[in-house]
Structures are given as C-alpha cells and as structure tokens.
PDB file of C-alpha atoms in Angstrom:
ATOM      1  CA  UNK A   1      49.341  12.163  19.796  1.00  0.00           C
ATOM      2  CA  UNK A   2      47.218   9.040  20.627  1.00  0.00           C
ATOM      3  CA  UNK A   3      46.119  10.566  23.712  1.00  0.00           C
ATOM      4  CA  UNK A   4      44.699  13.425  22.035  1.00  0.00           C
ATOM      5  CA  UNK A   5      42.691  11.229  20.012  1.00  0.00           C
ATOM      6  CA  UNK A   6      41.738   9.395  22.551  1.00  0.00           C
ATOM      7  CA  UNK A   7      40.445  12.541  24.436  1.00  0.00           C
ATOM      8  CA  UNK A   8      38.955  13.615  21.169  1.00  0.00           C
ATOM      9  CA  UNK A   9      36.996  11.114  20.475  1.00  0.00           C
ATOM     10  CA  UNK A  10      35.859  10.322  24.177  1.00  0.00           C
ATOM     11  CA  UNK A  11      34.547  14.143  23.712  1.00  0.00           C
ATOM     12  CA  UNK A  12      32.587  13.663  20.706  1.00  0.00           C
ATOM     13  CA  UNK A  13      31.045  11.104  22.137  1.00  0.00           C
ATOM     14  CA  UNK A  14      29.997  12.767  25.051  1.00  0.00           C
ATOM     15  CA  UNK A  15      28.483  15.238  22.226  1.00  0.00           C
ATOM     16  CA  UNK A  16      26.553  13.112  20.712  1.00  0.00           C
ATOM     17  CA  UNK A  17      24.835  11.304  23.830  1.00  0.00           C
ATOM     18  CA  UNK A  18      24.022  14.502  24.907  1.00  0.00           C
ATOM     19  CA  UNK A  19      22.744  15.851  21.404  1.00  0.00           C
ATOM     20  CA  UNK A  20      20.622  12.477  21.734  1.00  0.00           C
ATOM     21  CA  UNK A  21      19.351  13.326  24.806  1.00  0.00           C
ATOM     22  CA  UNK A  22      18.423  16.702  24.018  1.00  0.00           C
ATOM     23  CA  UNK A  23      21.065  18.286  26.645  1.00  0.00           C
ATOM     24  CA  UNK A  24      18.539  18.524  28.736  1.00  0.00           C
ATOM     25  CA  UNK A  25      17.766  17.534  32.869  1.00  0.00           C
ATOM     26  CA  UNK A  26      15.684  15.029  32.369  1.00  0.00           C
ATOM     27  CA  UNK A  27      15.914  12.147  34.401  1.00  0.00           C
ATOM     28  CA  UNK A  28      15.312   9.583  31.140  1.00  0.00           C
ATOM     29  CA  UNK A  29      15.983  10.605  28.028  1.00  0.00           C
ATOM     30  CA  UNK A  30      14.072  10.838  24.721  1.00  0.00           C
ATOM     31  CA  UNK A  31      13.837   8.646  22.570  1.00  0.00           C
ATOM     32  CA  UNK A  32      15.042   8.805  19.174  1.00  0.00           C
ATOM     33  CA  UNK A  33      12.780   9.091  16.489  1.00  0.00           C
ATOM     34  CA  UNK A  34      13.510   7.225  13.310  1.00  0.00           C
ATOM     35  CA  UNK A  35      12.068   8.535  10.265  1.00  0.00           C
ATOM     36  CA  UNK A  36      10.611   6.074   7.698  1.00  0.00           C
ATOM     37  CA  UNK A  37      11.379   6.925   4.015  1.00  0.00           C
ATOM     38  CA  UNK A  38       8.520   7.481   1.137  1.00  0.00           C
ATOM     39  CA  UNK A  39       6.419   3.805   1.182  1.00  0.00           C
ATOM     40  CA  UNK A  40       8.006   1.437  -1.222  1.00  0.00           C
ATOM     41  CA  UNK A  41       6.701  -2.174  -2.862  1.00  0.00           C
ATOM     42  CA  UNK A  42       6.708  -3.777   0.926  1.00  0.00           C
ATOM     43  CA  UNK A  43       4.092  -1.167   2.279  1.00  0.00           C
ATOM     44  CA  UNK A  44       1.903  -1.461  -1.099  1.00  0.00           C
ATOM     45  CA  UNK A  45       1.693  -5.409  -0.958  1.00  0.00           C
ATOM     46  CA  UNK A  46       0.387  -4.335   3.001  1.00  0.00           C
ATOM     47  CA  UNK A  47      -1.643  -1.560   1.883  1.00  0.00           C
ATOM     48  CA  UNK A  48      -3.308  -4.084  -1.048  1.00  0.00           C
ATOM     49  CA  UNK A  49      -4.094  -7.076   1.382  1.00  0.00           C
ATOM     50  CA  UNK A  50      -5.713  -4.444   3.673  1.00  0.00           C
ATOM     51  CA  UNK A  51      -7.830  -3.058   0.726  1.00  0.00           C
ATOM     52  CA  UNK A  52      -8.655  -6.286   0.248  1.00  0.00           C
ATOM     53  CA  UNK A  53      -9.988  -7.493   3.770  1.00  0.00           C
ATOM     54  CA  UNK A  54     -13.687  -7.831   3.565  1.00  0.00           C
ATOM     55  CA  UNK A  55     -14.764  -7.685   0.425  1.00  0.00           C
ATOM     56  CA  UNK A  56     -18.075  -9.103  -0.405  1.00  0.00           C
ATOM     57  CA  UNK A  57     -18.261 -11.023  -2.274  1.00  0.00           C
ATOM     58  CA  UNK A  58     -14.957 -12.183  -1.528  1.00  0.00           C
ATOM     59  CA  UNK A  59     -12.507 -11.884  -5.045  1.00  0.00           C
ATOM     60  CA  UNK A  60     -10.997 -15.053  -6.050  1.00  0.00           C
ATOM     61  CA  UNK A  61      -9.452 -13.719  -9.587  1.00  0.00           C
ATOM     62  CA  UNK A  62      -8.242  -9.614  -9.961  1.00  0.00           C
ATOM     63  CA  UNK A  63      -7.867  -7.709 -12.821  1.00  0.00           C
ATOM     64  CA  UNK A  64      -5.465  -5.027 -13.347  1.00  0.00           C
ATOM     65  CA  UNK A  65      -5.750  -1.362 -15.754  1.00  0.00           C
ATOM     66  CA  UNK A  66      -2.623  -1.856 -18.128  1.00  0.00           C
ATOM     67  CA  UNK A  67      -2.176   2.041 -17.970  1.00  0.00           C
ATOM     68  CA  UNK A  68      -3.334   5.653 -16.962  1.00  0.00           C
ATOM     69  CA  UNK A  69      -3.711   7.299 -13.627  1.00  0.00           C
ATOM     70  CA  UNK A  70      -5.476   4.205 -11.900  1.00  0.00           C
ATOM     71  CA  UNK A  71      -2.895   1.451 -12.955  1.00  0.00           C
ATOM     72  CA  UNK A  72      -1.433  -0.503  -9.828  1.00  0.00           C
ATOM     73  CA  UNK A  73       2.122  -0.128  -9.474  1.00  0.00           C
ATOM     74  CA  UNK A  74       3.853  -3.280 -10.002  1.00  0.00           C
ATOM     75  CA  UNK A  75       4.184  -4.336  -6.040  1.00  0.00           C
ATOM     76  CA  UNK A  76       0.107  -4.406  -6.052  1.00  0.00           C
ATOM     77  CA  UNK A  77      -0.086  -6.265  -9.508  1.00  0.00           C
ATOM     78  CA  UNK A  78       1.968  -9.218  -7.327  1.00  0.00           C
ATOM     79  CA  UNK A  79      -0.138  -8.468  -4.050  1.00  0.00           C
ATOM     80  CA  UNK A  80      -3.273  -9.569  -6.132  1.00  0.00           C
ATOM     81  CA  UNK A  81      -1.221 -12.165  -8.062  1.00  0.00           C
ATOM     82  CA  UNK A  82      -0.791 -13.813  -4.614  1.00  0.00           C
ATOM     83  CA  UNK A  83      -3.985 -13.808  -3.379  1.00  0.00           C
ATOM     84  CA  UNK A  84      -5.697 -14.902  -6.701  1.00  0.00           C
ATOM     85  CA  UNK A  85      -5.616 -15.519 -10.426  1.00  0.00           C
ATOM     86  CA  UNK A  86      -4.879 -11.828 -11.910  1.00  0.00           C
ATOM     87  CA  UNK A  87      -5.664 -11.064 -15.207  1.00  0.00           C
ATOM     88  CA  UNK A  88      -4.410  -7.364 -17.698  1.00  0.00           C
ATOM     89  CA  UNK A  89      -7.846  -5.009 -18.353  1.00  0.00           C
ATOM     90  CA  UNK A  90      -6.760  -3.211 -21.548  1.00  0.00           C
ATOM     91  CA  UNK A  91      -8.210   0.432 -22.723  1.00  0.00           C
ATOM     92  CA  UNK A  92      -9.144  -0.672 -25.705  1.00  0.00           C
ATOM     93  CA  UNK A  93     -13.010  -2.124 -25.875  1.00  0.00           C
ATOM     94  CA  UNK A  94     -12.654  -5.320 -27.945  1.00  0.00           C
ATOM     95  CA  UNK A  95      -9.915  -6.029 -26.342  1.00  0.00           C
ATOM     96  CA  UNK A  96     -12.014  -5.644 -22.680  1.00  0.00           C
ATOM     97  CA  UNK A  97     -14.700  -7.932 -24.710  1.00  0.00           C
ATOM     98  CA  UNK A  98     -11.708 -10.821 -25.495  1.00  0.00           C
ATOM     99  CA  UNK A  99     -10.939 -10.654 -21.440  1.00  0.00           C
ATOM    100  CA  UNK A 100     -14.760 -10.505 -20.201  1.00  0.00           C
ATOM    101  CA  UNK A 101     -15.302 -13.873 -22.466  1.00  0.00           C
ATOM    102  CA  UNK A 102     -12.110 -15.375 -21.622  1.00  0.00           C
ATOM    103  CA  UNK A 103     -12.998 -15.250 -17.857  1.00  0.00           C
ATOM    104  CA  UNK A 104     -16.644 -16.332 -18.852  1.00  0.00           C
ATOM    105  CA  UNK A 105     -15.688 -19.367 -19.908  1.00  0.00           C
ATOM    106  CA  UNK A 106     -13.231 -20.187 -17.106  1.00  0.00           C
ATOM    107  CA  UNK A 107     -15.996 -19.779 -15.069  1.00  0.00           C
ATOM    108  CA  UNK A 108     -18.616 -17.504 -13.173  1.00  0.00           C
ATOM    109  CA  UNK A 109     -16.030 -16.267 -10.196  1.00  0.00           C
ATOM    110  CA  UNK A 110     -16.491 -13.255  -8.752  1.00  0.00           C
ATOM    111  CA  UNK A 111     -13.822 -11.105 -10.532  1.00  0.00           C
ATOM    112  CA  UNK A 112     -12.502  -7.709  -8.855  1.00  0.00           C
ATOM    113  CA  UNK A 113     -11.053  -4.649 -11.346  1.00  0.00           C
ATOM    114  CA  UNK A 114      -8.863  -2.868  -8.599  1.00  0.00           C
ATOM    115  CA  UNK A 115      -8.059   0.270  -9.347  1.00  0.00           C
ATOM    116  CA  UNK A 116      -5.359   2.504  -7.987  1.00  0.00           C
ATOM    117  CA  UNK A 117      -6.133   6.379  -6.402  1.00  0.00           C
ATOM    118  CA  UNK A 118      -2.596   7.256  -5.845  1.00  0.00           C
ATOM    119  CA  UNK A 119      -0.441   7.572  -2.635  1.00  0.00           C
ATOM    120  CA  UNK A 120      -0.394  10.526  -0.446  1.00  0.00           C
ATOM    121  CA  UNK A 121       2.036  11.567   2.196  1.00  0.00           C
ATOM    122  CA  UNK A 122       0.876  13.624   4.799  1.00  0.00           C
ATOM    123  CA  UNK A 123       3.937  13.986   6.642  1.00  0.00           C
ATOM    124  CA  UNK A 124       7.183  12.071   8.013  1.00  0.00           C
ATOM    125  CA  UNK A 125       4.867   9.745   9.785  1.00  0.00           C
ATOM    126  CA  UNK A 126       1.754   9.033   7.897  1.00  0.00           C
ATOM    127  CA  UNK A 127       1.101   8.280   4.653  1.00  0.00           C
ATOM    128  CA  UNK A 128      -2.264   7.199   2.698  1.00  0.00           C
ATOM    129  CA  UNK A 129      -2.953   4.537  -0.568  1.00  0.00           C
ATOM    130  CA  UNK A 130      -6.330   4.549  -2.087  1.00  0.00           C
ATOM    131  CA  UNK A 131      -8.046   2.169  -4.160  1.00  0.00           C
ATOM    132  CA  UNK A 132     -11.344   1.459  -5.785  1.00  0.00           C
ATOM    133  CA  UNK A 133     -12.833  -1.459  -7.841  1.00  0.00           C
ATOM    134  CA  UNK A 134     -15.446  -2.744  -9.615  1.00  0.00           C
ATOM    135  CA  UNK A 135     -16.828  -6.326 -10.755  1.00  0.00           C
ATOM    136  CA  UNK A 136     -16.490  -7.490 -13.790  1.00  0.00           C
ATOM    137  CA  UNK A 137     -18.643 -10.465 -15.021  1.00  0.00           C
ATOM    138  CA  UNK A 138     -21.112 -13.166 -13.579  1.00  0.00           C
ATOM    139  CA  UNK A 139     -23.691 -11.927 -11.357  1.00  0.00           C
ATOM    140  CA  UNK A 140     -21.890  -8.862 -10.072  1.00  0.00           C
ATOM    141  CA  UNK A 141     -21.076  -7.650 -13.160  1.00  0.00           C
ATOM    142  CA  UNK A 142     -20.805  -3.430 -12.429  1.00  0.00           C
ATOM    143  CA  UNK A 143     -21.636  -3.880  -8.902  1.00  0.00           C
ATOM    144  CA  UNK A 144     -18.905  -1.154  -7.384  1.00  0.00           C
ATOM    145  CA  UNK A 145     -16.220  -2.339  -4.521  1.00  0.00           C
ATOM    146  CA  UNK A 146     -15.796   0.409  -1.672  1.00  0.00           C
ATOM    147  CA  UNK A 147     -13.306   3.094  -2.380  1.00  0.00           C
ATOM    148  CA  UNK A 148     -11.074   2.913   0.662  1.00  0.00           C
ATOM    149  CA  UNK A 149      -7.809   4.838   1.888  1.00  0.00           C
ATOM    150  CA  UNK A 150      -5.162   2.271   3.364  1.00  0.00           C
ATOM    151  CA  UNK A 151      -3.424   4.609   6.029  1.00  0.00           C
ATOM    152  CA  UNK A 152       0.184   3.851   6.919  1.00  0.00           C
ATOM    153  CA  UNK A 153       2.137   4.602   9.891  1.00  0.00           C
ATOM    154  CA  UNK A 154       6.041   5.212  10.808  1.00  0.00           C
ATOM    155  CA  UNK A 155       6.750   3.345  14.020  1.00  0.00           C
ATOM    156  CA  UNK A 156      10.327   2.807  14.383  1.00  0.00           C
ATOM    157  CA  UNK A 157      11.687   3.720  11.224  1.00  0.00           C
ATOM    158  CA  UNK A 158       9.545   0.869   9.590  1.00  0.00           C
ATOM    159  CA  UNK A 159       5.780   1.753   7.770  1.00  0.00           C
ATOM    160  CA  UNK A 160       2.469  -0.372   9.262  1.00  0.00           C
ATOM    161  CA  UNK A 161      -0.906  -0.224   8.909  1.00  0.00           C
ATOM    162  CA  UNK A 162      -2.816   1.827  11.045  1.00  0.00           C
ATOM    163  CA  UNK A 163      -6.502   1.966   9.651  1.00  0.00           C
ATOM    164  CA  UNK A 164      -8.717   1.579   7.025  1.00  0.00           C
ATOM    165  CA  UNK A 165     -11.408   3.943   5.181  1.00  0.00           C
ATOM    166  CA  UNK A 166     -13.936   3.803   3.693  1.00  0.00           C
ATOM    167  CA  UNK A 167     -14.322   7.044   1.428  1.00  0.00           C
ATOM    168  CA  UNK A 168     -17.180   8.272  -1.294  1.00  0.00           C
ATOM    169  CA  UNK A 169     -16.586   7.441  -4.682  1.00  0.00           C
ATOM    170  CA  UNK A 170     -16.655   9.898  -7.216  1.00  0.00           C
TER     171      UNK A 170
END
C-alpha cells in the first residue's frame, strides 16, 4: 500500500512540473506568473507619495474631503498624515470657513486639498489611482495641483509603481 502512494505521489508530481512547464520541448522552462490581487492600503500609501513627488510649491500640511466620490480612502488619509500635518475639509461652508481660519492663523503654509479620482484596473497586471488637488489658503489660495494617474504594476505577485501622468482636469 505505501508503495502505491509512493508511486502516486512521485506521479503527480511529475504532473505538476510538467503542467508548470507547459509540457512543452523547450529547453528552459517558463516562468510562472504570479498574479497580484486588487491594490490594497500598501499600494495607495505608494500611489499617494508618487502623486505627491514634485509638487510646487511643495505641501507641508494636506487636507482631506470628509465624504463623496473624491474622499481618500483611509490608507491615503495616513500617506498624507506622514508626510505632513493633515487636516478634515468638511461639505458644509462655515464649517470650510472654521478650517481656512484655523490654518490661517497657524500660519501661511502652503496647504494641499488632495482629492481622490478613483482606482481603475485595467487588467491582472496593471492598475491606475488618480488624484487631483487644489490650494487652499495663503498665496496659492485656488491655484489647482496637476491631476495625475499613479499607474501600478504586477511584478512577481507584488504591485509597484511604474509611471506617473499627468492628465487634463475636468
């Protein structure tokens, strides 16, 4: 009985290897490609700091949308809260007025409203995180930051950054 198992499993192995291989006559075989799942936190904190590259003028304090479609997930909320004092940008007006005076008197830095275009997936091995911004006080008040898609890449089952773009607002 044991050498039937033995013989069983020494033939499922030979299976698989040559499953891996691709059964064919190839002299070296192919390698094994390792799918990456969707991006998670890790990418976005990658995807953020590569948004941010570059900037002028250079951010040193972030605000954040506390809702709707251009809200940064939570793993870009601590990307900025890394590289800067971050700050919550409410809907509501007076409440906008309360923050813009707040960072007023804490000084005339320039401040950066990043905003979040959402994450595309183009296929197994690509994927795509936009953002925008704007600044918000002192003498840049309005003045637009580029909208830019952060494209990832699957190299060995693990997400990296491949590029950066720089796309039209609307």
């Amino acid at each position: 009985m044991f050498r039937n198992a033995s013989r069983c499993t020494a033939l499922l192995a030979s299976i698989v290897t040559l499953a891996a291989c691709g059964g064919s006559s190839e002299s070296t075989p192919r390698a094994v490609v390792i799918a990456c799942q969707a991006p998670n936190d890790s990418e976005f904190i990658l995807a953020t700091d590569a948004y941010l590259k570059d900037i002028s003028p250079h951010p040193m304090r972030f605000l954040v949308a506390t809702s709707g479609d251009s809200a940064l997930p939570g793993a870009g909320r601590q990307a900025l809260q890394d590289k800067g004092p971050t700050f919550l940008f409410p809907p509501d007006p007076a409440m906008r007025e309360k923050v813009r005076a707040m960072l007023k008197d804490k000084g005339s830095w320039p401040t950066l409203l990043v905003l979040y275009g959402g994450t595309q997936r183009v296929d197994r091995g690509r994927a795509a995180i936009r953002f925008a911004g704007r600044f918000v006080g002192g003498k840049e008040d309005g003045q637009s930051a580029p909208s830019r898609a952060v494209w990832l890449q699957c190299n060995d089952g693990r997400w990296a950054v491949s590029r950066t773009e720089e796309e039209r607002s609307s």
